[in-house]
Structure formats: C-alpha cells, structure tokens
PDB file of C-alpha atoms in Angstrom:
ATOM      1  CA  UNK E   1     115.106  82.851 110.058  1.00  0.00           C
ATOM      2  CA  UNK E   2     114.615  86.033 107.527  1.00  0.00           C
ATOM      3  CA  UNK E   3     117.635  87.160 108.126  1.00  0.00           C
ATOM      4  CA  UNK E   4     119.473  83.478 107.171  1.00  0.00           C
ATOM      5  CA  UNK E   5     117.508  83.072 104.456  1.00  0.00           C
ATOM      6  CA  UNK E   6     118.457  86.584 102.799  1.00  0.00           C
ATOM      7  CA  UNK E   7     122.191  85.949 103.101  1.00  0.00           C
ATOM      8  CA  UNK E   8     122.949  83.879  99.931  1.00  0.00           C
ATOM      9  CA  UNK E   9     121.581  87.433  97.900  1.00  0.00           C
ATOM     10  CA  UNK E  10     123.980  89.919  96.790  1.00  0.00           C
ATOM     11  CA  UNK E  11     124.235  93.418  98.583  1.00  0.00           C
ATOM     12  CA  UNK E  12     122.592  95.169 101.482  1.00  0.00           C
ATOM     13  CA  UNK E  13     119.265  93.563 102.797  1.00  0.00           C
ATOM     14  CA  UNK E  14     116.604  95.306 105.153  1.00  0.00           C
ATOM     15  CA  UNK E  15     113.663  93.969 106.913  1.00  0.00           C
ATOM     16  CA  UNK E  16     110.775  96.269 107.881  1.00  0.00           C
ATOM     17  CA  UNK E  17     109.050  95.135 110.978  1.00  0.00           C
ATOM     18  CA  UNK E  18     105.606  97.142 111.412  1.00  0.00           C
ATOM     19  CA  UNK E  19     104.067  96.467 115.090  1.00  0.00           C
ATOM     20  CA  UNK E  20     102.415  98.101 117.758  1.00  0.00           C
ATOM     21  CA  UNK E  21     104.982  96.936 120.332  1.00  0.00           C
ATOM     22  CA  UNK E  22     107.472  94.420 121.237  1.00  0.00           C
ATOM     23  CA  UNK E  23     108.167  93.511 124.969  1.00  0.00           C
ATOM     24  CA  UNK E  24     111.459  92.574 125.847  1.00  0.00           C
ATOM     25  CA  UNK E  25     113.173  91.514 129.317  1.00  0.00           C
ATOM     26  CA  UNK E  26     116.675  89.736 130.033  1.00  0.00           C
ATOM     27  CA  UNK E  27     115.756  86.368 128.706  1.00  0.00           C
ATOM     28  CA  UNK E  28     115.646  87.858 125.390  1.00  0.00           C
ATOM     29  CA  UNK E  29     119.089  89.366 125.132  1.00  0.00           C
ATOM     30  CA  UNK E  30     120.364  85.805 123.749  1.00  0.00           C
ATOM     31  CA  UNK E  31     117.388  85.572 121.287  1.00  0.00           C
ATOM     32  CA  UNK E  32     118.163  89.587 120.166  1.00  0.00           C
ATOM     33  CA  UNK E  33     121.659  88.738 120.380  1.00  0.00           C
ATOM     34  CA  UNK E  34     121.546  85.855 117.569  1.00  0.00           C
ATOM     35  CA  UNK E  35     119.289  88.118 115.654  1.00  0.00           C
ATOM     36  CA  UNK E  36     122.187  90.411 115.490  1.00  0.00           C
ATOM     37  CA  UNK E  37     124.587  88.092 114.243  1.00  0.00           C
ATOM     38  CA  UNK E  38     122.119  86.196 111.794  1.00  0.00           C
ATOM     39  CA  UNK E  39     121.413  90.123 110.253  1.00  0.00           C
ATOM     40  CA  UNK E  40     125.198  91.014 110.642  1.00  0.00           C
ATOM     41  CA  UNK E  41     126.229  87.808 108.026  1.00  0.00           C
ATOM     42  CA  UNK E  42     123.318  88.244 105.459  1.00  0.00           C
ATOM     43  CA  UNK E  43     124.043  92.215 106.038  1.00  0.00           C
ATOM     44  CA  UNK E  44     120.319  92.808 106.466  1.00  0.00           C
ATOM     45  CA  UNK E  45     119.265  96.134 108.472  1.00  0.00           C
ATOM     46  CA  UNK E  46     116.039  96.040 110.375  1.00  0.00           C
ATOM     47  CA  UNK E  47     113.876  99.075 110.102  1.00  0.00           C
ATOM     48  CA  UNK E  48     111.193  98.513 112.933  1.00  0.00           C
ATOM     49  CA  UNK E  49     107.806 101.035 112.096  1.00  0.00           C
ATOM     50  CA  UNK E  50     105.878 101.368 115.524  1.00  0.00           C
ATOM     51  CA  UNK E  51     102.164 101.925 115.286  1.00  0.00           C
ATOM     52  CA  UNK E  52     100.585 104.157 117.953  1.00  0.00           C
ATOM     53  CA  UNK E  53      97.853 102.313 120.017  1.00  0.00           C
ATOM     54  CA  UNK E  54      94.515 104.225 120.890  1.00  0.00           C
ATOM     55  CA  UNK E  55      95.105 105.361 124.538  1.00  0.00           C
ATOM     56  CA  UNK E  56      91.677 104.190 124.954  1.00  0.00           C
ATOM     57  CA  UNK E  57      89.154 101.890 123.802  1.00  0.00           C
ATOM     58  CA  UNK E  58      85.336 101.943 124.155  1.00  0.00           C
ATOM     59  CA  UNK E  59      85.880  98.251 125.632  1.00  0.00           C
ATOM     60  CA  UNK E  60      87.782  99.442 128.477  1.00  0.00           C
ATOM     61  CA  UNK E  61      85.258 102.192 129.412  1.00  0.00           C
ATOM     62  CA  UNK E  62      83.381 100.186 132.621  1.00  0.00           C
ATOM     63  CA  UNK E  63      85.986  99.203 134.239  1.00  0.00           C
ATOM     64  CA  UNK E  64      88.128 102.493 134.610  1.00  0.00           C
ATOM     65  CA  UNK E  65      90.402 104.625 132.573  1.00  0.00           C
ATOM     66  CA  UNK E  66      93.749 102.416 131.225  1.00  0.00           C
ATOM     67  CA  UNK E  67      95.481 105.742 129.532  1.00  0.00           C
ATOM     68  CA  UNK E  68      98.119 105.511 131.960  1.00  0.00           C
ATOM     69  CA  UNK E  69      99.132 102.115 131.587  1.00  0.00           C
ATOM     70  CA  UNK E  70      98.616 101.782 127.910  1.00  0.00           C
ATOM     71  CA  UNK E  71     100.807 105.070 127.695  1.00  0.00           C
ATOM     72  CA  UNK E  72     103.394 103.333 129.681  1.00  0.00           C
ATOM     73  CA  UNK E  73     103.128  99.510 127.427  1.00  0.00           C
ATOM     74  CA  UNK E  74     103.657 101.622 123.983  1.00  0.00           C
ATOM     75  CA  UNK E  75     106.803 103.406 125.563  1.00  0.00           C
ATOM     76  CA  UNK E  76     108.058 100.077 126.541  1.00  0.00           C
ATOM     77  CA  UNK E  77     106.547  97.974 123.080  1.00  0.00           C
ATOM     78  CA  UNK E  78     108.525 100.617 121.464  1.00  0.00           C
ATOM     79  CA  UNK E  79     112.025 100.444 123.622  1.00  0.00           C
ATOM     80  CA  UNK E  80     112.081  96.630 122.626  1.00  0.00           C
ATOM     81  CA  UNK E  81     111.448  96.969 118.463  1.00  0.00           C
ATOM     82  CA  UNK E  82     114.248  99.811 118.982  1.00  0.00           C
ATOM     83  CA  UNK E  83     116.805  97.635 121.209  1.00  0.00           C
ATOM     84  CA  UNK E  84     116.294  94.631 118.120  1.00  0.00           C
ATOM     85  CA  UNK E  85     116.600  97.595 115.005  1.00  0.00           C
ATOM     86  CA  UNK E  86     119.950  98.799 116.767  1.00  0.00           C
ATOM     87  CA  UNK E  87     121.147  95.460 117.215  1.00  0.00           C
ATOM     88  CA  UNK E  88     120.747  94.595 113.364  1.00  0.00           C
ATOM     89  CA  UNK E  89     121.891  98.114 111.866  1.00  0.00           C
ATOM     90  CA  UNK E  90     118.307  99.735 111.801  1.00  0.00           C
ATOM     91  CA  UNK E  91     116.457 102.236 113.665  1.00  0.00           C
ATOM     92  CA  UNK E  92     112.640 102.191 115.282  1.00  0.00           C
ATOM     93  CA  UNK E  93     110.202 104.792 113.716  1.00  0.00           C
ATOM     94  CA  UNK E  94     106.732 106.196 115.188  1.00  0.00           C
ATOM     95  CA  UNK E  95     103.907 106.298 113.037  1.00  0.00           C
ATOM     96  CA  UNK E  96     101.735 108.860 114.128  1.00  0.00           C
ATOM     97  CA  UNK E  97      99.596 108.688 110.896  1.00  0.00           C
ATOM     98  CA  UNK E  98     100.213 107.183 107.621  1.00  0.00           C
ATOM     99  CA  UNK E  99     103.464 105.034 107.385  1.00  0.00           C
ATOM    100  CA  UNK E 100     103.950 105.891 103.909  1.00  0.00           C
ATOM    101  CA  UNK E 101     106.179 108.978 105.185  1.00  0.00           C
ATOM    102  CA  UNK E 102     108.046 106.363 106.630  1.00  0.00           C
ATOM    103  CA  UNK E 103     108.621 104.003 104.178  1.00  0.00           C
ATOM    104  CA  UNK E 104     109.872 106.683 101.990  1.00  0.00           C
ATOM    105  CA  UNK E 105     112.747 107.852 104.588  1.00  0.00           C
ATOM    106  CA  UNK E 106     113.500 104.375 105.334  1.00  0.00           C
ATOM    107  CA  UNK E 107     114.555 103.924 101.058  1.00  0.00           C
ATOM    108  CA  UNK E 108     116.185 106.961 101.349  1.00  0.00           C
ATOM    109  CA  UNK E 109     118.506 105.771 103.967  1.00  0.00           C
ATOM    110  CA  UNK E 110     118.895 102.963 102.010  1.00  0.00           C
ATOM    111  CA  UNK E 111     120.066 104.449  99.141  1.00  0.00           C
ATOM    112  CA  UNK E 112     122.503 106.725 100.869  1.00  0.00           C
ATOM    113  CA  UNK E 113     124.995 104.967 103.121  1.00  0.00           C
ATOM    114  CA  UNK E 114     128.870 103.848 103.405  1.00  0.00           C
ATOM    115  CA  UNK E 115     130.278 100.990 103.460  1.00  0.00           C
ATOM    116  CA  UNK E 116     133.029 100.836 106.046  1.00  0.00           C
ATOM    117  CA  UNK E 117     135.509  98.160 105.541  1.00  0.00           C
ATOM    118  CA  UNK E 118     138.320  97.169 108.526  1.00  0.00           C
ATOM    119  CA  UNK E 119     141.164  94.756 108.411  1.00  0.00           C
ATOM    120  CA  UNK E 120     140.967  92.042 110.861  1.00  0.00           C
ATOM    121  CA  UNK E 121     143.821  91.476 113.496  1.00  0.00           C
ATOM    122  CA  UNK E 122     145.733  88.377 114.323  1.00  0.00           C
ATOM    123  CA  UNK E 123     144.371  88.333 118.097  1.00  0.00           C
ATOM    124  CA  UNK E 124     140.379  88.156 116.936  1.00  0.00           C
ATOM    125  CA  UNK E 125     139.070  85.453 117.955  1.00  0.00           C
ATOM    126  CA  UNK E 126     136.730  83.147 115.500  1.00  0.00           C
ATOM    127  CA  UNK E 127     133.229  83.638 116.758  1.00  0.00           C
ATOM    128  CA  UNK E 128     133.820  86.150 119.487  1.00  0.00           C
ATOM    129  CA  UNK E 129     131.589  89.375 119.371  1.00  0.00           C
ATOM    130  CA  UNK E 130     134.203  92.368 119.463  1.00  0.00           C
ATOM    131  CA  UNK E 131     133.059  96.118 119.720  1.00  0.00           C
ATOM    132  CA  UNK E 132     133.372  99.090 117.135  1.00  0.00           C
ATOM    133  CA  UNK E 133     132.942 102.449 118.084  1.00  0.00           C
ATOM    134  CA  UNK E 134     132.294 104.212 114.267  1.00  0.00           C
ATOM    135  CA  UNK E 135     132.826 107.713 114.919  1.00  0.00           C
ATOM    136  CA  UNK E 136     133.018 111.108 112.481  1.00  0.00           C
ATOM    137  CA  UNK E 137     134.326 114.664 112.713  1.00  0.00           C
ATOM    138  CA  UNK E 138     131.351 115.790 110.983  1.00  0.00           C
ATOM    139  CA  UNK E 139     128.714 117.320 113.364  1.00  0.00           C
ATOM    140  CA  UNK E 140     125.035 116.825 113.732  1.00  0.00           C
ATOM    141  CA  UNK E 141     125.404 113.370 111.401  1.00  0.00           C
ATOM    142  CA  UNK E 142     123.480 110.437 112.293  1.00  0.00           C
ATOM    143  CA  UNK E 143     126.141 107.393 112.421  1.00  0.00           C
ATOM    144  CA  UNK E 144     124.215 103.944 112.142  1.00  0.00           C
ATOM    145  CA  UNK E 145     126.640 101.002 112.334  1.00  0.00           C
ATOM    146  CA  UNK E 146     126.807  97.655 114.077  1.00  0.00           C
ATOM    147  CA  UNK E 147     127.558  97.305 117.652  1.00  0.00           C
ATOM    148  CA  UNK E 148     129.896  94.588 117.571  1.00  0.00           C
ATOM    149  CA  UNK E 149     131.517  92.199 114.570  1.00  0.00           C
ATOM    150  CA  UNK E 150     132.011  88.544 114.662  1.00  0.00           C
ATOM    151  CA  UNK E 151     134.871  87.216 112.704  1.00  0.00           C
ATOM    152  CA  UNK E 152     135.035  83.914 111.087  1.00  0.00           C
ATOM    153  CA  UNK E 153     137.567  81.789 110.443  1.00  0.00           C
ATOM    154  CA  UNK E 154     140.059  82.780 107.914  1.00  0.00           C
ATOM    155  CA  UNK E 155     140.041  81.385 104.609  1.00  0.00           C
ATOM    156  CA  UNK E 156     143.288  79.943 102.931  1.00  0.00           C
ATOM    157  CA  UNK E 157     143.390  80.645  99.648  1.00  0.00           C
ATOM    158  CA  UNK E 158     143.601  78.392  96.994  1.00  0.00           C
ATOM    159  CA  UNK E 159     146.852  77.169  95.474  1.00  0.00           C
ATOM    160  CA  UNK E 160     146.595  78.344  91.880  1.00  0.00           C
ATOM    161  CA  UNK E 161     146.309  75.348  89.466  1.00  0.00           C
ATOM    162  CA  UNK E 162     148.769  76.666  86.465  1.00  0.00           C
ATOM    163  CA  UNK E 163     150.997  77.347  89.193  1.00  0.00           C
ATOM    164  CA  UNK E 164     150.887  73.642  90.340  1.00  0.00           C
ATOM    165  CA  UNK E 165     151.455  72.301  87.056  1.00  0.00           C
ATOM    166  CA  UNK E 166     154.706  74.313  86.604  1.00  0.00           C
ATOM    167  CA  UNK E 167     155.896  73.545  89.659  1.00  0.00           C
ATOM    168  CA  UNK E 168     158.407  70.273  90.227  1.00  0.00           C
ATOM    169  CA  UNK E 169     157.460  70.038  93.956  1.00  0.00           C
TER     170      UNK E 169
END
C-alpha cells in the first residue's frame, strides 16, 4: 500500500524498512511478488535496515541456552527483508550498532545512480513479468536493478487538435 500510494510523486521513491527480522516461506512469493510490481510502477526502492537481536536474554536463562536457535531465526529474519529489498530495487543492511551509518550510505546511493531506459518489443506481453539481466564491463561495481519488468499496455497518442481542424477528413 506504500508503495501505491507514492506513485502519483515525481522521481525515484525509497522506503526504509527497519526490523529485527522478517520470515518468509513459499506462500509469500505472491505477496513479495506484488510488492515488486507495486514498487516497480511508483519506482520506489526498498532499503530494509536489520537490527541484531541479543543472542540471549535474561528471560530465557531457566530454561536452557537459545543462542543457537536465535542465531539461526536472525540469519533467516534477515534472508526474508533481503529477498523483499531485491525484489523492489533495494538491498538489506545489518546494524551492528547505530543505524545512523546506515542511513547515511543508504542517501548516498540514492543520490548516485543511473537510470537505464530500454525500448519495448512488439512480442511483450501486457502484464507479463519478463527478465533483465543489467550487466557492466566495469569490475568490482555493485549493479542494483530490477529483476524483471512488467509492461503495460501501449498508449496511442493523441491526434493533435490543430491538425484536426486543418484536415478535410
């Protein structure tokens, strides 16, 4: 619903998620799936800022040590806010201490990127996901780019009025 609602503004859009974890399994991939598209028509980016969880807590103390399995919950929180940044453009960020570290990288990504444009060919499909592979002869550069592009229908454009008017037909 963020992402829908920032479409009608002008330019590049990001959302900053900030969580300790998000836990994904296959009956998410259609919910993570329309997130992708909703971000890829409002061209919003989601940067997803992971907080570390204490390993343990004074609560858990009587009834054994949980290190283990809280170790292995913030590998897999983490995994699912990265699978739903790379599906809307972003990327998934630890914060080990303060996020302010992060919040600065994240605007300077922002304000240094490239705007790819393609042409669309006669065979795609309205509404069907297609693939792009984005890839540079430049080494050690970190490409960020969406997965897959949905086309819409195209537009016909408007018969110009002055040329109407001259027009006999």
């Amino acid at each position: 619903n963020l992402a829908e609602t920032m479409a009608p503004l002008d330019g590049q859009k990001a959302l900053v998620l900030v969580s300790e974890g998000i836990y994904t399994d296959s009956h998410m991939r259609d919910d993570i799936r329309a997130f992708a598209s909703a971000a890829e028509r409002a061209r919003v980016a989601l940067y997803a800022l992971h907080l570390d969880a204490p390993l343990m807590e004074a609560s858990t103390r009587a009834s054994g040590p949980t290190a283990t399995t809280k170790s292995l919950d913030d590998h897999i929180g983490f995994d699912g806010m990265a699978d739903l940044a790379l599906a809307a453009r972003g990327t998934a960020l630890r914060v080990i201490a303060h996020p302010a570290g992060m919040l600065t990288r994240i605007d300077t990504e922002l304000s240094g990127y490239y705007l790819i444009a393609f042409e669309r060919s006669a065979d795609d499909g309205d509404g069907e996901h297609i693939r792009i592979d984005v890839k540079v002869n430049r080494p050690d550069l970190d490409v960020r780019s969406r997965r897959e592009f949905t086309p819409v229908p195209l537009k016909t454009p408007a018969p110009d009025a002055k040329k109407a008017r001259l027009d006999p037909k």
